Coordinates of C-alpha atoms and ligand atoms in Angstrom, one line a residue:
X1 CA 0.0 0.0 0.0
X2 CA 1.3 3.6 -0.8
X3 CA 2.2 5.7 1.8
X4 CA 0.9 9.7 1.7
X5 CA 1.5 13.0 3.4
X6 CA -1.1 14.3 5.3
X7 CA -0.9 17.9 6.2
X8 CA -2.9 19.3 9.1
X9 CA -3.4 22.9 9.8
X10 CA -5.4 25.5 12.0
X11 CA -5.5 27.7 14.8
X12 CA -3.9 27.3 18.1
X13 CA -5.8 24.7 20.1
X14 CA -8.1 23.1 17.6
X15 CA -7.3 19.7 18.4
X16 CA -5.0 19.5 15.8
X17 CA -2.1 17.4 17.8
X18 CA -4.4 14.8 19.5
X19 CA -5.9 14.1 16.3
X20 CA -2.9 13.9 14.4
X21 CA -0.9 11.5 16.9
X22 CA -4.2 9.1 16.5
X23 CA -4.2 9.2 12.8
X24 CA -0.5 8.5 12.7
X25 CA -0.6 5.8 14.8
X26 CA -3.9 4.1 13.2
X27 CA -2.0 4.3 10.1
X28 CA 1.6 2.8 11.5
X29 CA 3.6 6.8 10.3
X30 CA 5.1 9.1 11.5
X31 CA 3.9 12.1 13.5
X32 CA 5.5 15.6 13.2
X33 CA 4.4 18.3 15.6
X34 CA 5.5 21.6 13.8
X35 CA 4.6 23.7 16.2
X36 CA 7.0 21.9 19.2
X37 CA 10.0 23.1 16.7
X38 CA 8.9 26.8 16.8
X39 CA 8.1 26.9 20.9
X40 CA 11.9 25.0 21.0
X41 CA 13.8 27.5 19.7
X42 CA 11.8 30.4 21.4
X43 CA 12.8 28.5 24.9
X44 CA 16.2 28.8 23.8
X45 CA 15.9 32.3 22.3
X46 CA 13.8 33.0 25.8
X47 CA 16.7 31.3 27.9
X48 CA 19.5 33.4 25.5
X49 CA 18.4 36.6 26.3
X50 CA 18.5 37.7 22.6
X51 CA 16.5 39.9 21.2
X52 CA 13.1 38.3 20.3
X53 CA 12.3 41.0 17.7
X54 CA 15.5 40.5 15.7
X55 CA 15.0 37.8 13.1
X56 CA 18.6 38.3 12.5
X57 CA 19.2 37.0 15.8
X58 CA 16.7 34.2 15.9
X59 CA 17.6 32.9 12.6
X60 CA 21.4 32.8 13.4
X61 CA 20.2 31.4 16.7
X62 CA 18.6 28.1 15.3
X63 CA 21.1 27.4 12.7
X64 CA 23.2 26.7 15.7
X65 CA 20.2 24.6 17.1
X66 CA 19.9 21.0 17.0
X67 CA 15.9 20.4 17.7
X68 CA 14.6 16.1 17.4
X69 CA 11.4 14.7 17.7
X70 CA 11.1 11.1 19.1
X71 CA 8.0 9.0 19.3
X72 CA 7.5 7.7 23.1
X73 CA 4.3 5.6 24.6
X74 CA 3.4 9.2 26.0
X75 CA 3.3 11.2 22.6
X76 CA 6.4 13.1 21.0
X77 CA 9.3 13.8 23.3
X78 CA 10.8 17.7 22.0
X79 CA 14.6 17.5 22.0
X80 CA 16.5 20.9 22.3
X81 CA 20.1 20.4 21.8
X82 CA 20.2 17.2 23.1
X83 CA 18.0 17.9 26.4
X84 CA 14.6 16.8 26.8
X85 CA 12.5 19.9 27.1
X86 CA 9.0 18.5 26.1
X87 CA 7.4 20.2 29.4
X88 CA 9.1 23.2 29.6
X89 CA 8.0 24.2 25.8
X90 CA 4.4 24.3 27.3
X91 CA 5.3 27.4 29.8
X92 CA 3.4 30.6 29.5
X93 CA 6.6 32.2 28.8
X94 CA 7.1 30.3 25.5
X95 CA 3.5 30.4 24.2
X96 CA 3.1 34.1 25.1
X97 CA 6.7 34.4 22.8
X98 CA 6.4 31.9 20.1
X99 CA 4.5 33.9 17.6
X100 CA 6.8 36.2 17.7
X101 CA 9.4 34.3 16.8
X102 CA 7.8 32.2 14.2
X103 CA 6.6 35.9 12.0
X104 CA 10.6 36.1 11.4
X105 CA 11.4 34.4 7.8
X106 CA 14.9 33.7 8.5
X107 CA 13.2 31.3 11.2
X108 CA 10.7 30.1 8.9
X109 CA 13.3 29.3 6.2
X110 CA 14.8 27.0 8.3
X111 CA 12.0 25.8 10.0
X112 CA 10.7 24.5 6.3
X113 CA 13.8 22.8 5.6
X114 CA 14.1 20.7 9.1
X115 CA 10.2 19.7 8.3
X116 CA 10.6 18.9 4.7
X117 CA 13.8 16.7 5.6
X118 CA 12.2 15.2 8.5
X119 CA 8.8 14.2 6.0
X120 CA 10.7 12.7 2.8
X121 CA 9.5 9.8 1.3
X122 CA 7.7 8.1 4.3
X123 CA 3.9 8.4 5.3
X124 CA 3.5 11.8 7.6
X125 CA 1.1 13.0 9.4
X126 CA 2.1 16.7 9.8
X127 CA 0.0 19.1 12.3
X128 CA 0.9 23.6 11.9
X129 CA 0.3 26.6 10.5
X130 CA 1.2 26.5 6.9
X131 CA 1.9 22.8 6.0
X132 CA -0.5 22.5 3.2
X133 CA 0.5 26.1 2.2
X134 CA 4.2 25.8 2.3
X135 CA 5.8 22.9 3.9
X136 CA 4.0 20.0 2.3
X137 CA 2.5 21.3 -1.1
X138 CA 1.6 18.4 -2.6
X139 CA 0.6 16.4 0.3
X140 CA -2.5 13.9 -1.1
X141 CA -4.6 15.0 2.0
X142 CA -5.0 18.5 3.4
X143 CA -7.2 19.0 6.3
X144 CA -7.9 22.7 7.9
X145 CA -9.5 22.5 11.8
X146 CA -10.9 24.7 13.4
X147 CA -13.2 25.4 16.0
X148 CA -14.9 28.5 17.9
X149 CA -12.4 30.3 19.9
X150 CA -14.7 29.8 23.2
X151 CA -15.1 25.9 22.4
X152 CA -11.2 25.6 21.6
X153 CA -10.4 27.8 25.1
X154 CA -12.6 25.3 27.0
X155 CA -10.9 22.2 25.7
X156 CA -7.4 24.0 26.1
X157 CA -9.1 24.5 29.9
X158 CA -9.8 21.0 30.5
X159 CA -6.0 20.0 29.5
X160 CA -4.9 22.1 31.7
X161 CA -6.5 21.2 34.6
X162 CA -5.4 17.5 34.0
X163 CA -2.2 18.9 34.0
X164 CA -2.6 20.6 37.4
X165 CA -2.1 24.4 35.8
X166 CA -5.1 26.8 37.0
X167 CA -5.0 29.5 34.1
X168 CA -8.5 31.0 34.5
X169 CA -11.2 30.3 30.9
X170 CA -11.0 33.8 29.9
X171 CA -7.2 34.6 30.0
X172 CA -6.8 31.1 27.7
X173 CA -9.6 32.8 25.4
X174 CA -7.4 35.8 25.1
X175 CA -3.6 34.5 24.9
X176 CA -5.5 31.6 22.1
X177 CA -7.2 34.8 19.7
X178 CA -3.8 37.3 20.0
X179 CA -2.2 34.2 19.3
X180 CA -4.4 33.6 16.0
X181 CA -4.5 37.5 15.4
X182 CA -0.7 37.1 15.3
X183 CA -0.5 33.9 13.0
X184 CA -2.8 34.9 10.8
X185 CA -1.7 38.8 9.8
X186 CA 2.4 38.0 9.7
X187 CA 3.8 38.7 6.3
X188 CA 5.5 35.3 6.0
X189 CA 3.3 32.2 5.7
X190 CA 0.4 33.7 7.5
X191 CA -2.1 31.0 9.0
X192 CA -4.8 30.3 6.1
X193 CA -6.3 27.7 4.3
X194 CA -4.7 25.9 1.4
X195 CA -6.7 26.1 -1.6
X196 CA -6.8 22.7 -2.1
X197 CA -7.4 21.8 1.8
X198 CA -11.1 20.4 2.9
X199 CA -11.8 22.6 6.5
X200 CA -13.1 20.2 9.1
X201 CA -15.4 22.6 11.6
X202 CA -14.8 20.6 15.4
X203 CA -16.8 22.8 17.4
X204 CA -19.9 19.7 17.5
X205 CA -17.3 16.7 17.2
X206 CA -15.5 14.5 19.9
X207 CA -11.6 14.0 18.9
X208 CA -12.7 10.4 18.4
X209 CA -15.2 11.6 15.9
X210 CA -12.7 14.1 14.2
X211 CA -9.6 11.7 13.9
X212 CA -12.5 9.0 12.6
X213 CA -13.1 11.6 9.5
X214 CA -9.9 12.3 9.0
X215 CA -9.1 8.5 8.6
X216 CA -11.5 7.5 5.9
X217 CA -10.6 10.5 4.1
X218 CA -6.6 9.4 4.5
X219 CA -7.6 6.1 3.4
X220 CA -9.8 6.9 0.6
X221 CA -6.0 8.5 -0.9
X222 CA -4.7 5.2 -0.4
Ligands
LIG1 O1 0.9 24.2 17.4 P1 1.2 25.2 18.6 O2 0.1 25.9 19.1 O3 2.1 24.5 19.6 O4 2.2 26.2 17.8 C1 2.8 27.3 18.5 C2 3.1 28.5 17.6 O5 4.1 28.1 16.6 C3 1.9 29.0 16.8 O6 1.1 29.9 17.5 C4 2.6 29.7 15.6 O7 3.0 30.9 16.0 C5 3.9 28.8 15.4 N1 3.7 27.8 14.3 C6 3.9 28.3 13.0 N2 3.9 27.4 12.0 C7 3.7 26.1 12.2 C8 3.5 25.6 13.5 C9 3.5 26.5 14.6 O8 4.1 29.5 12.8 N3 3.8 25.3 11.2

């Protein structure tokens, strides 16, 4: 059976990561969560002390960065340099930052290379911001998510409870549309739909039900 790139993209907490790690796995590929890379490098930009603005900066910054992404029984582990920093990417500090960083096209440049390396000829599922835009053109399956802001606040909510953070509903609903604003008006591979991507709406749908439609659509490309 042939093996195809699936590119998944969205805003910021649409589900996109649970659903992809389930379609991967269903379908025995690989999982590539695009967005872990960008919050990496802002940690270390973060822990540098450089100047966040500067793309010169960031850019030189990550060609000097050695960023992996291993499969474990928990999900993807996020190697920064050889350190395990899969929990500290999730920090406040590094989502309030990472757009920021990822708007800078010396970072983006990159960025694309690492993923389009990382993807070659083996079945991918890919979750981000432009991977049926940019990273994976031609990828036979190209799904946008989305869901209302207040629905994907909630569900980011409920994560982090289970988690044991306490950020209150409302400041999640803010930090998740300035994140979108952010992603979706920088000049270099804004956040948008692919012209040739179906958009899946996940406001009414349980992940099971969204990875479940994804699934048949991945194996109709078969
Ligand atoms: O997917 P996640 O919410 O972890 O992504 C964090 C941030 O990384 C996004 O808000 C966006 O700024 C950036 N990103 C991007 N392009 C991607 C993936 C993520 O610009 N392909």
């Amino acid at each position: 059976m042939k093996s195809i790139q699936i590119a998944l993209d969205g805003p910021a907490a649409a589900g996109k990561s649970t659903i992809a790690k389930i379609v991967a796995e269903k379908l025995g590929y690989i999982y590539i969560d695009t967005g872990a890379m960008y919050r990496a490098i802002t940690l270390k930009a973060l822990n540098a002390g450089i100047d966040l603005a500067s793309s010169e900066r960031t850019g030189q910054l990550l060609r000097n960065t050695q960023i992996d992404l291993q499969p474990s029984e928990e999900g993807q582990l996020v190697f920064l340099d050889g350190k395990n920093v899969t929990e500290d990417i999730r920090s406040q500090a590094v989502t309030s930052a990472v757009s920021l960083i990822a708007s800078h096209e010396s970072v983006r440049e990159r960025m694309v290379e690492l993923q389009q390396q990382l993807a070659s000829g083996r079945g991918v599922v890919m979750d981000g911001r432009d991977i049926g835009t940019h990273v994976l053109p031609n990828a036979e399956l190209k799904v946008y998510m989305s869901a209302t802001v207040e629905e994907r606040a909630r569900r980011r909510y409920e994560e982090n409870t289970e988690r044991g953070f306490d950020t209150p509903l409302a400041d999640l609903q803010k930090e998740i549309a300035a994140r979108d604003k952010m992603d979706s008006e920088r000049e270099v591979s804004p956040l948008r739909q692919a012209d040739d991507a179906l958009y899946l709406d996940t406001t009414n749908l349980t992940i099971e039900q969204a990875a479940a439609d994804i699934l048949k659509l991945a194996e109709e490309r078969l």
